[in-house]
mmCIF file of C-alpha atoms in Angstrom:
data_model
loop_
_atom_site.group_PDB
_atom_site.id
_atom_site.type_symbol
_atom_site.label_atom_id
_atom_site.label_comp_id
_atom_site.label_asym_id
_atom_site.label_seq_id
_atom_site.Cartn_x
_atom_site.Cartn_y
_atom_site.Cartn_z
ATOM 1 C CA UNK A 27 -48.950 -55.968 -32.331
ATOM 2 C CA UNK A 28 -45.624 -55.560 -34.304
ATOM 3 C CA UNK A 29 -42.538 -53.878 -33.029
ATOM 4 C CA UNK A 30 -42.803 -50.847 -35.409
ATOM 5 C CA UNK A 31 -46.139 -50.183 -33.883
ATOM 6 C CA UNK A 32 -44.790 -50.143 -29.891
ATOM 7 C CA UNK A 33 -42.352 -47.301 -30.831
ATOM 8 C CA UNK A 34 -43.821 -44.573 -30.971
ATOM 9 C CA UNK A 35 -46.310 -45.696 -27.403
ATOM 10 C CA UNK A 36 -42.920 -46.109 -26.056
ATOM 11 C CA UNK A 37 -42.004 -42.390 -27.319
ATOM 12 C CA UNK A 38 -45.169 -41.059 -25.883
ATOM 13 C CA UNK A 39 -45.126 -42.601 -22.559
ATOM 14 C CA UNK A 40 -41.514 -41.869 -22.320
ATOM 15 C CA UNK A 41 -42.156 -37.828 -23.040
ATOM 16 C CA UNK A 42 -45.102 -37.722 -20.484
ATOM 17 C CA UNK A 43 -42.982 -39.442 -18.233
ATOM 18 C CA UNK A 44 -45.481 -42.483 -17.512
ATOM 19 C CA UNK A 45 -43.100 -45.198 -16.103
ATOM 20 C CA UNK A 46 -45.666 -47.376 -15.696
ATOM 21 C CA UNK A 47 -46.557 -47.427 -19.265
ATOM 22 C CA UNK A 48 -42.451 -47.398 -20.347
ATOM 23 C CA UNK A 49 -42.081 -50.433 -18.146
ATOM 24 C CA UNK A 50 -45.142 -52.607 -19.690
ATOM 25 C CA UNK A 51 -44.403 -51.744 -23.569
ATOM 26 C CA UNK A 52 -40.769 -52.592 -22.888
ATOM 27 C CA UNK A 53 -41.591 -55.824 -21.387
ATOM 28 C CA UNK A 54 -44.019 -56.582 -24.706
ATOM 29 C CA UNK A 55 -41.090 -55.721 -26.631
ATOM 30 C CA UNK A 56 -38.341 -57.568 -24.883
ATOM 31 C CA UNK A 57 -40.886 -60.451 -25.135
ATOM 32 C CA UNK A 58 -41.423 -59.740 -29.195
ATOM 33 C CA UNK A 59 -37.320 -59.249 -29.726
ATOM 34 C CA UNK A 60 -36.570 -62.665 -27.590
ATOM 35 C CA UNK A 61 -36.053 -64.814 -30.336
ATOM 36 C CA UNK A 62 -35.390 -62.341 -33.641
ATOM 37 C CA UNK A 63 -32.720 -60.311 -31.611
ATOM 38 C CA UNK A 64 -31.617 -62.073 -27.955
ATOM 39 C CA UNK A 65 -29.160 -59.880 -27.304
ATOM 40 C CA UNK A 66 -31.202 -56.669 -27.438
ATOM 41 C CA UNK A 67 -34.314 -58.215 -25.959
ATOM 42 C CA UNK A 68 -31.786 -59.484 -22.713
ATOM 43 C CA UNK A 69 -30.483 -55.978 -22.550
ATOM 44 C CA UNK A 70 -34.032 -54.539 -22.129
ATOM 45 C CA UNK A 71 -34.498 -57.239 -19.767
ATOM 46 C CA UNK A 72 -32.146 -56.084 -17.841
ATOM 47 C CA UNK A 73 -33.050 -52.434 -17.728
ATOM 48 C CA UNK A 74 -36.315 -53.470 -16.600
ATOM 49 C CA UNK A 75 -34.785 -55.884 -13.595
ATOM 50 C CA UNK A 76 -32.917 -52.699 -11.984
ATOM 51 C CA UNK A 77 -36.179 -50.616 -12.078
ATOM 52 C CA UNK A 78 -37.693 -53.575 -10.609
ATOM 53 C CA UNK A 79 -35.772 -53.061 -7.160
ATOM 54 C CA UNK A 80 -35.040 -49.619 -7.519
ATOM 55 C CA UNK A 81 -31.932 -48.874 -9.099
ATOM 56 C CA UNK A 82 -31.133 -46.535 -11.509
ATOM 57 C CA UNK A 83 -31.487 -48.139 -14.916
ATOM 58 C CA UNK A 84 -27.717 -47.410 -15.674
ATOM 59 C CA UNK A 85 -26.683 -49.748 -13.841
ATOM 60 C CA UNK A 86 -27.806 -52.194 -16.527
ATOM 61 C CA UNK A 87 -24.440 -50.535 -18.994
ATOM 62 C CA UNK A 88 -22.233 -50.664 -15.767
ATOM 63 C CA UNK A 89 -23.494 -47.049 -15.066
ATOM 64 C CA UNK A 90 -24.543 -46.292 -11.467
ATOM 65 C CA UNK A 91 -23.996 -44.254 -8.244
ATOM 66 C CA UNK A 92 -23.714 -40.829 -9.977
ATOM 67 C CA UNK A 93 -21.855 -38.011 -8.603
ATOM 68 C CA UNK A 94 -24.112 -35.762 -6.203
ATOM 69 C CA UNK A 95 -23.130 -32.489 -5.278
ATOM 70 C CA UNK A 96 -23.823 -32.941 -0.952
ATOM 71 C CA UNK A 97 -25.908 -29.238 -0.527
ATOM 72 C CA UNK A 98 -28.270 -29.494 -3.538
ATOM 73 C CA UNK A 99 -28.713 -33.083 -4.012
ATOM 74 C CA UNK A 100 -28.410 -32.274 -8.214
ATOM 75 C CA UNK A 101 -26.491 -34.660 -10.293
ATOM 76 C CA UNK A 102 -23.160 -33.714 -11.751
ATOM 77 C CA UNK A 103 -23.317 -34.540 -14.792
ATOM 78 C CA UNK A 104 -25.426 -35.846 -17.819
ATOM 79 C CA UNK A 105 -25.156 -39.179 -19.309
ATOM 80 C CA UNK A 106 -25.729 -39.736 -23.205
ATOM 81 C CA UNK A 107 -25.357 -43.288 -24.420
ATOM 82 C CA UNK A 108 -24.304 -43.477 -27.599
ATOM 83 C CA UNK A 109 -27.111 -42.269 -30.546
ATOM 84 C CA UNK A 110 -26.122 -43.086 -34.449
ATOM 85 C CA UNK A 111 -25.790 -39.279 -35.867
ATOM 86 C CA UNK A 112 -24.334 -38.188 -39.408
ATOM 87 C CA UNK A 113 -20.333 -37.480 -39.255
ATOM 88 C CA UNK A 114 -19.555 -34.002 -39.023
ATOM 89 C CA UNK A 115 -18.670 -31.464 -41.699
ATOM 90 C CA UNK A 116 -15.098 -30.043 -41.079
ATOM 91 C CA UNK A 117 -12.220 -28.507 -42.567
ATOM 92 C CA UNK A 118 -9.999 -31.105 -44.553
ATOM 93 C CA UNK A 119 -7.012 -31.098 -41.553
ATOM 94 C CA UNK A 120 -10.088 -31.252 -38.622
ATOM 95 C CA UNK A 121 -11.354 -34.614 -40.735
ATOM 96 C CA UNK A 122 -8.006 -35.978 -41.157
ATOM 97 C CA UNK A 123 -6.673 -35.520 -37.423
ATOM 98 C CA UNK A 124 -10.391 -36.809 -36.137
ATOM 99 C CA UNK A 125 -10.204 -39.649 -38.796
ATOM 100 C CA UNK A 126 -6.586 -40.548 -37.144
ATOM 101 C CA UNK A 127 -7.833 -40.635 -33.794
ATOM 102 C CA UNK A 128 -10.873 -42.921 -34.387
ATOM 103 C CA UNK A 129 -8.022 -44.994 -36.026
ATOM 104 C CA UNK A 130 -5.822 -44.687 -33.103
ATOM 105 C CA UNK A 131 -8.779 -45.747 -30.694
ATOM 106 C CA UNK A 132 -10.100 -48.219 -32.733
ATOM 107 C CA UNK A 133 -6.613 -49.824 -31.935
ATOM 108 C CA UNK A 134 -6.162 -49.395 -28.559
ATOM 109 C CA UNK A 135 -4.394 -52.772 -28.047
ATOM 110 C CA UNK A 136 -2.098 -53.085 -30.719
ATOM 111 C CA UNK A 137 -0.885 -49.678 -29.750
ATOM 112 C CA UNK A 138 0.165 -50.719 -26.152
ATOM 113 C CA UNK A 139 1.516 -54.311 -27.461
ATOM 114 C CA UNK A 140 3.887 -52.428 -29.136
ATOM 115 C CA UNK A 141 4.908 -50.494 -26.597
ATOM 116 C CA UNK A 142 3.142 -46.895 -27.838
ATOM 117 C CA UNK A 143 0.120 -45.128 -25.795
ATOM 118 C CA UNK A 144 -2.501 -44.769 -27.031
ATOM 119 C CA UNK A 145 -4.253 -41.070 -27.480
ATOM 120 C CA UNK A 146 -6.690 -40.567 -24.295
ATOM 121 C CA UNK A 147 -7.282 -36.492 -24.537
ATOM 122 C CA UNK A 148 -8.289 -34.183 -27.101
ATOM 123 C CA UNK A 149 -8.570 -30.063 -26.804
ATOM 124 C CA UNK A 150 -11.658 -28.385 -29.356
ATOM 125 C CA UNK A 151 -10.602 -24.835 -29.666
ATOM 126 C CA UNK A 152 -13.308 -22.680 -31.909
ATOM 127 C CA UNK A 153 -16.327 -20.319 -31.561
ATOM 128 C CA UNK A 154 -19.805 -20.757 -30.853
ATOM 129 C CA UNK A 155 -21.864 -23.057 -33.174
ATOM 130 C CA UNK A 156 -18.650 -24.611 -34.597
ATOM 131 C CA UNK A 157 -19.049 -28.864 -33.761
ATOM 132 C CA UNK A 158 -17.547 -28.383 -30.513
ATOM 133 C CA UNK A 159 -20.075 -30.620 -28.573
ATOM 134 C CA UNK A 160 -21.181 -32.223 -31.529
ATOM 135 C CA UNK A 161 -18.045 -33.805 -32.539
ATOM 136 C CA UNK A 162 -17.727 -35.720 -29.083
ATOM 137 C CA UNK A 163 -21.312 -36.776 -29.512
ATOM 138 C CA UNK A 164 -20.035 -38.369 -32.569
ATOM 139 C CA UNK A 165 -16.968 -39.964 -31.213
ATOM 140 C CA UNK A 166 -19.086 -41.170 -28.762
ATOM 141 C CA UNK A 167 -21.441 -43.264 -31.248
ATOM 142 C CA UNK A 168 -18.322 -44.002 -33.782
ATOM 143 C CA UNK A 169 -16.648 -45.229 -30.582
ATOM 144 C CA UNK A 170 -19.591 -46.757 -28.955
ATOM 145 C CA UNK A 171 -18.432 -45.243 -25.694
ATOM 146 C CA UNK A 172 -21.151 -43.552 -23.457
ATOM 147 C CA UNK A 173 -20.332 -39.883 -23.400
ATOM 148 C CA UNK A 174 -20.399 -38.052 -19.602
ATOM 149 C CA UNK A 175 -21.107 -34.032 -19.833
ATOM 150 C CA UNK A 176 -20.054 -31.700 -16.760
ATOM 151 C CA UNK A 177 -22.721 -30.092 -15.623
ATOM 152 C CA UNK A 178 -20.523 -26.785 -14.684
ATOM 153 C CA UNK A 179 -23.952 -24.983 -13.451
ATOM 154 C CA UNK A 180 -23.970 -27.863 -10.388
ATOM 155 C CA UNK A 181 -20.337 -28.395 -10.035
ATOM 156 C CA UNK A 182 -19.265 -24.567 -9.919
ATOM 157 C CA UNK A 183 -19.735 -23.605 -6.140
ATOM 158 C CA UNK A 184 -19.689 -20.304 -3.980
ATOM 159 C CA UNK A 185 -18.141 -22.127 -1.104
ATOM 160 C CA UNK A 186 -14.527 -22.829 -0.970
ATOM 161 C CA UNK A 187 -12.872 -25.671 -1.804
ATOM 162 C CA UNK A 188 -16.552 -26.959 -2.911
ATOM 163 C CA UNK A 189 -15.707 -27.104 -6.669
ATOM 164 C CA UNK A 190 -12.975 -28.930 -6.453
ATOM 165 C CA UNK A 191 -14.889 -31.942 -4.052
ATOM 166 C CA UNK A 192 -17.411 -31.541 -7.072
ATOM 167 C CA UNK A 193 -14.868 -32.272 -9.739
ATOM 168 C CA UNK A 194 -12.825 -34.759 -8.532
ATOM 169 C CA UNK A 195 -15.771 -36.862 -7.689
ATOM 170 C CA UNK A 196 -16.884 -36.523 -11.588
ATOM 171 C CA UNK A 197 -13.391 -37.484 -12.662
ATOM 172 C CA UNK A 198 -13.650 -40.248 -10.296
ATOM 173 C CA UNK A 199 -16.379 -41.642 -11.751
ATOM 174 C CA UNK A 200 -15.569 -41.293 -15.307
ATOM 175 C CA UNK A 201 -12.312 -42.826 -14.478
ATOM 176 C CA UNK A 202 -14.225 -45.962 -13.015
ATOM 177 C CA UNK A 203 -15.814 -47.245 -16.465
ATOM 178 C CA UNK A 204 -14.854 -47.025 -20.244
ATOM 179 C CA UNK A 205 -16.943 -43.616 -21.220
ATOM 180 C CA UNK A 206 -15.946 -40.076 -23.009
ATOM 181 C CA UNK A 207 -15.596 -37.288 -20.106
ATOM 182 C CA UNK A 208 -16.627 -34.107 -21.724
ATOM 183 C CA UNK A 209 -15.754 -31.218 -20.350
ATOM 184 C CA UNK A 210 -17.553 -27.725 -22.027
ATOM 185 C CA UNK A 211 -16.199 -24.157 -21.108
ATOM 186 C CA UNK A 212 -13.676 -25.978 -20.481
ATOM 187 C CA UNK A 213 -11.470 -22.218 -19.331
ATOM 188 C CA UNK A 214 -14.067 -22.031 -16.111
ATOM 189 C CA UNK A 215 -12.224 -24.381 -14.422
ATOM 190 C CA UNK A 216 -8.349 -25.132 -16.357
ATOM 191 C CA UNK A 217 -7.951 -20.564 -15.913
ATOM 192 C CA UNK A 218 -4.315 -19.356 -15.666
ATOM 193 C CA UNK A 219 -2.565 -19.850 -12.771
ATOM 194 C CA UNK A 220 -0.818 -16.380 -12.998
ATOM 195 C CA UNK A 221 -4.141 -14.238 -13.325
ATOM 196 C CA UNK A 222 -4.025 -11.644 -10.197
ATOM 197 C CA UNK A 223 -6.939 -11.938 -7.668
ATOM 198 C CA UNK A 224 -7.519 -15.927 -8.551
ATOM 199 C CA UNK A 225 -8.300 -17.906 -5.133
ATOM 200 C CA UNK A 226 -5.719 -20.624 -4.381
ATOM 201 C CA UNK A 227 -8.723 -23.449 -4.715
ATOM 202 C CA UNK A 228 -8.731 -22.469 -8.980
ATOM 203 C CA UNK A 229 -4.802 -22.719 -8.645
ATOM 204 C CA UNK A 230 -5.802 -26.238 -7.304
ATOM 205 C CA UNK A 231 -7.903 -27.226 -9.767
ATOM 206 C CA UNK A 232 -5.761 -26.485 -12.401
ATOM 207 C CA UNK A 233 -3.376 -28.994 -10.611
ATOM 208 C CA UNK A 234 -5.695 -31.429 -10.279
ATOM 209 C CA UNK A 235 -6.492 -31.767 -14.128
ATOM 210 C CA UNK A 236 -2.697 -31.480 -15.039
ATOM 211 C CA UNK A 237 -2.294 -34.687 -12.504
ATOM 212 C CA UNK A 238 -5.267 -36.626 -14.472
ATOM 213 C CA UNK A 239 -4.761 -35.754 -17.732
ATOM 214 C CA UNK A 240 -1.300 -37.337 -17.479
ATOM 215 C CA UNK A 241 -2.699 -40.620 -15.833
ATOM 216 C CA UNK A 242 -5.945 -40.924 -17.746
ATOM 217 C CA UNK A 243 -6.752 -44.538 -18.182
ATOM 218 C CA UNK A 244 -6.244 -45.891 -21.802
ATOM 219 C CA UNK A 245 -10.156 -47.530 -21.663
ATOM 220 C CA UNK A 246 -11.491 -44.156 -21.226
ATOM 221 C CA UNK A 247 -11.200 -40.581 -23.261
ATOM 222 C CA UNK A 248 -11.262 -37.125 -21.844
ATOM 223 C CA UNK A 249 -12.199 -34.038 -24.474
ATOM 224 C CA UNK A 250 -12.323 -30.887 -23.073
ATOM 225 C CA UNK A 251 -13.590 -27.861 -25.216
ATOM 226 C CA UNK A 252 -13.237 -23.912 -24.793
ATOM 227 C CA UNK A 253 -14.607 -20.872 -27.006
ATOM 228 C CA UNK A 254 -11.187 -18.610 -25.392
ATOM 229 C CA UNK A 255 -8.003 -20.655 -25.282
ATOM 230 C CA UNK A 256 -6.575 -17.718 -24.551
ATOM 231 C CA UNK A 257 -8.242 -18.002 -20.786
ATOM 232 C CA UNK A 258 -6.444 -21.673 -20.397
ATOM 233 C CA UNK A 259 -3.770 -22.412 -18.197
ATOM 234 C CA UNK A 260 -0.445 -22.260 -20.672
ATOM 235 C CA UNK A 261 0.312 -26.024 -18.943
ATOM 236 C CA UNK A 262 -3.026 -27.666 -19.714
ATOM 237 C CA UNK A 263 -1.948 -27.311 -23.466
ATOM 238 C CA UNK A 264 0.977 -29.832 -23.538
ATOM 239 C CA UNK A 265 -1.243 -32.464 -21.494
ATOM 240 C CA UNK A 266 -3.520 -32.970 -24.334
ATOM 241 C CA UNK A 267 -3.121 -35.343 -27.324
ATOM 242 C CA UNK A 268 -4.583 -33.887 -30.015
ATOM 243 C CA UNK A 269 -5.362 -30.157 -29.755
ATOM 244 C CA UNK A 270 -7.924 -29.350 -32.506
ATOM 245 C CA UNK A 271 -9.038 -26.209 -33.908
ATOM 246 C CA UNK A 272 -12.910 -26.119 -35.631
ATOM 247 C CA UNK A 273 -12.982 -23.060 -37.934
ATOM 248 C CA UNK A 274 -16.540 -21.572 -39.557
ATOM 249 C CA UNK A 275 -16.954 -23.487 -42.433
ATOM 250 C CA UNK A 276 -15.257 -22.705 -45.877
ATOM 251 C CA UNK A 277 -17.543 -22.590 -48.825
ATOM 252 C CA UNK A 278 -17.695 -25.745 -49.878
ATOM 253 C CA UNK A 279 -18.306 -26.797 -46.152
ATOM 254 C CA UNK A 280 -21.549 -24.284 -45.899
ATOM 255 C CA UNK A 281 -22.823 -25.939 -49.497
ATOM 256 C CA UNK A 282 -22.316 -29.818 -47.315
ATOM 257 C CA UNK A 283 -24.204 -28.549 -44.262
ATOM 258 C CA UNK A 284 -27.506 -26.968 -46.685
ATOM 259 C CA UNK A 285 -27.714 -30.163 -48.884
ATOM 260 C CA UNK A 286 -27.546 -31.840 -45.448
ATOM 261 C CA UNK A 287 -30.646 -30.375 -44.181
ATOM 262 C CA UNK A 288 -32.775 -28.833 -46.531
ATOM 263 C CA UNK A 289 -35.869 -30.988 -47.562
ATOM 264 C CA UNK A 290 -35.906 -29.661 -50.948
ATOM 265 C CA UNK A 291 -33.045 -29.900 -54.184
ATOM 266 C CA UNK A 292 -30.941 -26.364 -55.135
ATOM 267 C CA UNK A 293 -29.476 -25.944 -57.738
ATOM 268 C CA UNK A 294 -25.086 -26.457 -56.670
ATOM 269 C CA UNK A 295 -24.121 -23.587 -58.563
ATOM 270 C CA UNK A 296 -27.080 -21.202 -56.497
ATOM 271 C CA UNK A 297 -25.957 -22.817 -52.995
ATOM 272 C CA UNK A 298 -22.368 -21.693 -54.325
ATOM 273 C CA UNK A 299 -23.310 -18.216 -54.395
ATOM 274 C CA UNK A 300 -25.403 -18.802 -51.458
ATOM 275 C CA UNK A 301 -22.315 -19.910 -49.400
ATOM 276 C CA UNK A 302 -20.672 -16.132 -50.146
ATOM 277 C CA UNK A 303 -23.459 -14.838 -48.645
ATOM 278 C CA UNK A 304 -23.370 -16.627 -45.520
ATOM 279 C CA UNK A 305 -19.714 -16.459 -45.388
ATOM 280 C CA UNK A 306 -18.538 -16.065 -41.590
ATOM 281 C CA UNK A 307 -21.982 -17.837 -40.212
ATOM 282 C CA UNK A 308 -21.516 -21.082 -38.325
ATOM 283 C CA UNK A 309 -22.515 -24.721 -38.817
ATOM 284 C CA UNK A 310 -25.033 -24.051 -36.344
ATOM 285 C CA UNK A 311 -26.916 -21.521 -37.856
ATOM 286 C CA UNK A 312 -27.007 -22.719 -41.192
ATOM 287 C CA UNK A 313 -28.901 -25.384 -39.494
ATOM 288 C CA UNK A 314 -31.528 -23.119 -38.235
ATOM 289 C CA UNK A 315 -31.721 -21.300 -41.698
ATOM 290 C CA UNK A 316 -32.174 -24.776 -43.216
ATOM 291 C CA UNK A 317 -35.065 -25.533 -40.719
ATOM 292 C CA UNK A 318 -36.897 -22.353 -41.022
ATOM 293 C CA UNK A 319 -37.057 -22.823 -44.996
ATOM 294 C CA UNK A 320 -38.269 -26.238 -44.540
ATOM 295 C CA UNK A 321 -41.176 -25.517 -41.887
ATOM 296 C CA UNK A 322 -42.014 -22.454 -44.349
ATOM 297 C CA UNK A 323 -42.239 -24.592 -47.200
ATOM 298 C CA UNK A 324 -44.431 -27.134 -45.597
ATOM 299 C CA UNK A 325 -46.605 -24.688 -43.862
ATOM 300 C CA UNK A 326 -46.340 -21.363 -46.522
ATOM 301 C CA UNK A 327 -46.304 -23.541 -49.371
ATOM 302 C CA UNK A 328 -43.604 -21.107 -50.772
ATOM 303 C CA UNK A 329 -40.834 -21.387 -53.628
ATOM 304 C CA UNK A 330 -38.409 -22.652 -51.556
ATOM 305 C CA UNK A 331 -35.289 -20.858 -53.103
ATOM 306 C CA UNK A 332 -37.352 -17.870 -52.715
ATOM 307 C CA UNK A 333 -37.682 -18.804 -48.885
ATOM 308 C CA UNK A 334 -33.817 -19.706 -48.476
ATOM 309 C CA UNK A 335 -33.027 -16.093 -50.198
ATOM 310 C CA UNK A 336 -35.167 -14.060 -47.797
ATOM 311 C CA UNK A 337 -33.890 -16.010 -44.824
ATOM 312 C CA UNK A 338 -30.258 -15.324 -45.943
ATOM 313 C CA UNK A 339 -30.791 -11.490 -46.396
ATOM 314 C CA UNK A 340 -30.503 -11.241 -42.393
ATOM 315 C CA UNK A 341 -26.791 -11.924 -42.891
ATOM 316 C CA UNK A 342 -26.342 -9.140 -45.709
ATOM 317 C CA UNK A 343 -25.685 -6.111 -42.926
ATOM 318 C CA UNK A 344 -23.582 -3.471 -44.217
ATOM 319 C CA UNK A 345 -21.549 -5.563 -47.019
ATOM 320 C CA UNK A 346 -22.366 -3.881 -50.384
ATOM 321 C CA UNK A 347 -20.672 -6.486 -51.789
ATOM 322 C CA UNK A 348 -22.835 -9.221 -50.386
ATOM 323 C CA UNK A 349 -26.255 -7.261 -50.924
ATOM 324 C CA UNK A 350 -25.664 -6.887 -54.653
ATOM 325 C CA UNK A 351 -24.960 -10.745 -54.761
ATOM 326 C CA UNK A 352 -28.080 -11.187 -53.282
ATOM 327 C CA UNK A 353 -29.690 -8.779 -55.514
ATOM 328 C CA UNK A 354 -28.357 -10.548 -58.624
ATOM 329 C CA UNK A 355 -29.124 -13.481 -57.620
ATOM 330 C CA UNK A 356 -33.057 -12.668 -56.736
ATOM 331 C CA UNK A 357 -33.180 -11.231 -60.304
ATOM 332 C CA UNK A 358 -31.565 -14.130 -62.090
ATOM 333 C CA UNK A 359 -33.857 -16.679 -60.377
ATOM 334 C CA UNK A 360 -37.047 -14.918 -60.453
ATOM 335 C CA UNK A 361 -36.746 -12.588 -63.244
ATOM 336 C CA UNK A 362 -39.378 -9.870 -63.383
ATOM 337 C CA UNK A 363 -41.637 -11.817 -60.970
ATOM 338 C CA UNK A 364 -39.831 -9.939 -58.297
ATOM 339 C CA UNK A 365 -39.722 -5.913 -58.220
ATOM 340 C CA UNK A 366 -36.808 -3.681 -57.695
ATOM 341 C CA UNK A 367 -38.890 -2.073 -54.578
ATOM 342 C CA UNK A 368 -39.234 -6.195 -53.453
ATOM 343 C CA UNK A 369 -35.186 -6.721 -53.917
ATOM 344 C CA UNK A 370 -34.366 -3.163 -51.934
ATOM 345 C CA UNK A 371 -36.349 -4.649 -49.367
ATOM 346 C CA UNK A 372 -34.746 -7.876 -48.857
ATOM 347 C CA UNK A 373 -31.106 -6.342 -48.958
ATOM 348 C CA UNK A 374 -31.926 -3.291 -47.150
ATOM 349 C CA UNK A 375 -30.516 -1.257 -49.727
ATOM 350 C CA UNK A 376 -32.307 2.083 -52.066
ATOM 351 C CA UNK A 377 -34.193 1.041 -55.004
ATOM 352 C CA UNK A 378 -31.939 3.270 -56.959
ATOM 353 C CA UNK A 379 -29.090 1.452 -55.207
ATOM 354 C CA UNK A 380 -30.806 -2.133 -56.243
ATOM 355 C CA UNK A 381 -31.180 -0.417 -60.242
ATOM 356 C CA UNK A 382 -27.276 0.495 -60.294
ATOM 357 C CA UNK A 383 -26.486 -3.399 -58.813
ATOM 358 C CA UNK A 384 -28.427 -4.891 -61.870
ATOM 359 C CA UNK A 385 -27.269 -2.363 -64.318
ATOM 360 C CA UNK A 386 -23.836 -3.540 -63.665
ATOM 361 C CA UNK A 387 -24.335 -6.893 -64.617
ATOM 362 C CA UNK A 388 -26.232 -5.799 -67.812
ATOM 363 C CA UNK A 389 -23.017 -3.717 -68.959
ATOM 364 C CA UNK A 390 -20.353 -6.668 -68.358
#
């Protein structure tokens, strides 16, 4: 059986979590990739051998003995290992200051030969939906460095003096190995110092991340991210490298993140008008409009400009600005196919309203 035809057995029997059946496809393909590819077929190989006496298969990448919280027995963390994905769509000074610290990383040693340390922290200030977390998945590929997520639900405790056991034995381990510590909602545990009512333990906290973020070992990289900077300690600010702030997308970014994932060709100068429309939404969400059009399409069999227009006309509102964009816009592409009383619908606007948007453009 070829290689191509064990993946997706492997996919299956890892999603209905057969180990039994993971184990004996990976052995057929560690004994397939032995000669084409040694180095991948040893590293399965190895997997396999720490399952064998049972140990937890991180151990095979130099991960093992994760962080327990004592009462609950849960893990305190998550561990991604790195996983190819497409670079992320920015703002031109977000790509330049993450293009400088790959750069910076990439040179670790010839940094520190010549006397000059290298960056080990970065701060993502930004909303909801922005790249936060995505951006240190991608670092984490681009770096090949295995990427360790605080899991604040675990590691946030009731109990004094409980959190901060939880955290330092996360640090601790991210410390021990070359990996990316990420650290989400980052203000639940770096809050001001000065806020009235705050128990001393989140005063030590704060403390404790000043201390490590200072000494954080050049091998390793610590990115911390926050929707409300204004919630952070003003302290924890100066102990970061690089403090980077991910905007919503301009227009030209929302056109980049569309032609990214729609199935289907637009026309540029449509997705330009499109991008007014969505003006304000994040990187996130254009995502999901992008996937409902294309599971419509597939399953609807409808136009799928048509589709991408309806989906957008959520994001219309109030703005009668926007809504007689949207109402030009249906016109021009679909001409009469598409009523007035169709239009008012879709921008939630007075057919009479829709008549006086149209008219407009005829007398320019």
């Amino acid at each position: 059986m070829k290689i191509d035809n064990l993946l997706p057995k492997l996919i299956r029997a890892a999603l209905s979590n057969d180990v039994r059946a993971v184990q004996s496809i990976s052995l057929t393909l560690c004994r397939k990739l032995k000669k084409e590819n040694p180095k991948i077929s040893e590293e399965i190989a190895k997997a396999l051998s720490y399952v064998g006496v049972g140990a937890n298969p991180l151990r095979s990448i130099g991960f093992e003995n994760l962080p327990l919280d004592s009462d609950s027995g849960q893990t305190l963390l998550k561990f991604e290992e790195p996983i190819e994905i497409d670079p992320p769509i920015y703002q031109e000074n977000v790509q330049s200051l993450m293009q400088r610290f790959i750069l910076e990383r990439r040179n670790v040693e010839k940094l520190i030969t010549n006397g000059i340390k290298p960056p080990t922290s970065m701060l993502l200030i930004g909303p909801p939906g922005v790249g936060k977390t995505y951006l240190a998945k991608y670092l984490s590929f681009i770096l090949d460095l295995g990427l360790i997520v605080l899991d604040l639900s675990t590691a946030i405790s009731s109990y004094l003096g409980k959190t901060g056991q939880n955290l330092r034995s996360v640090l601790d381990f991210a410390r021990s190995q070359p990996s990316i510590l990420f650290l989400d909602e980052f203000d639940a545990i770096a809050k001001r110092r000065d806020e009235p009512g705050d128990l001393g333990e989140l005063k030590r906290i704060v403390n404790v991340l000043l201390k490590e973020l200072e000494d954080w070992p050049v091998y390793s990289i610590i990115i911390a991210a926050t929707n409300h900077p204004e919630l952070l300690d003003k302290a924890i600010w100066r102990r970061f490298d690089y403090v980077v702030e991910i905007n919503l997308p301009s227009k030209e970014g929302s056109i980049m993140i569309l032609q990214r994932y729609l199935n289907v060709e637009i026309d540029h100068r449509v997705l330009s008008s499109i991008a007014e429309l969505i003006s304000g939404v994040s990187p996130a969400e254009i995502k999901l409009i992008a996937d409902r059009v294309n599971r419509r399409f597939v399953l609807e069999d409808i136009d799928p400009l048509k589709c991408l227009l309806e989906e957008i006309s959520q994001y219309i509102n109030d703005d009668s600005k926007k809504a007689a964009l949207l109402a030009r816009l249906l016109r021009k592409s679909f001409g009469k196919s598409i009523t007035i009383r169709q239009i008012a619908a879709l921008v939630n606007k007075s057919p009479s309203t829709v008549h006086h948007y149209l008219k407009e453009v005829k007398d320019e």
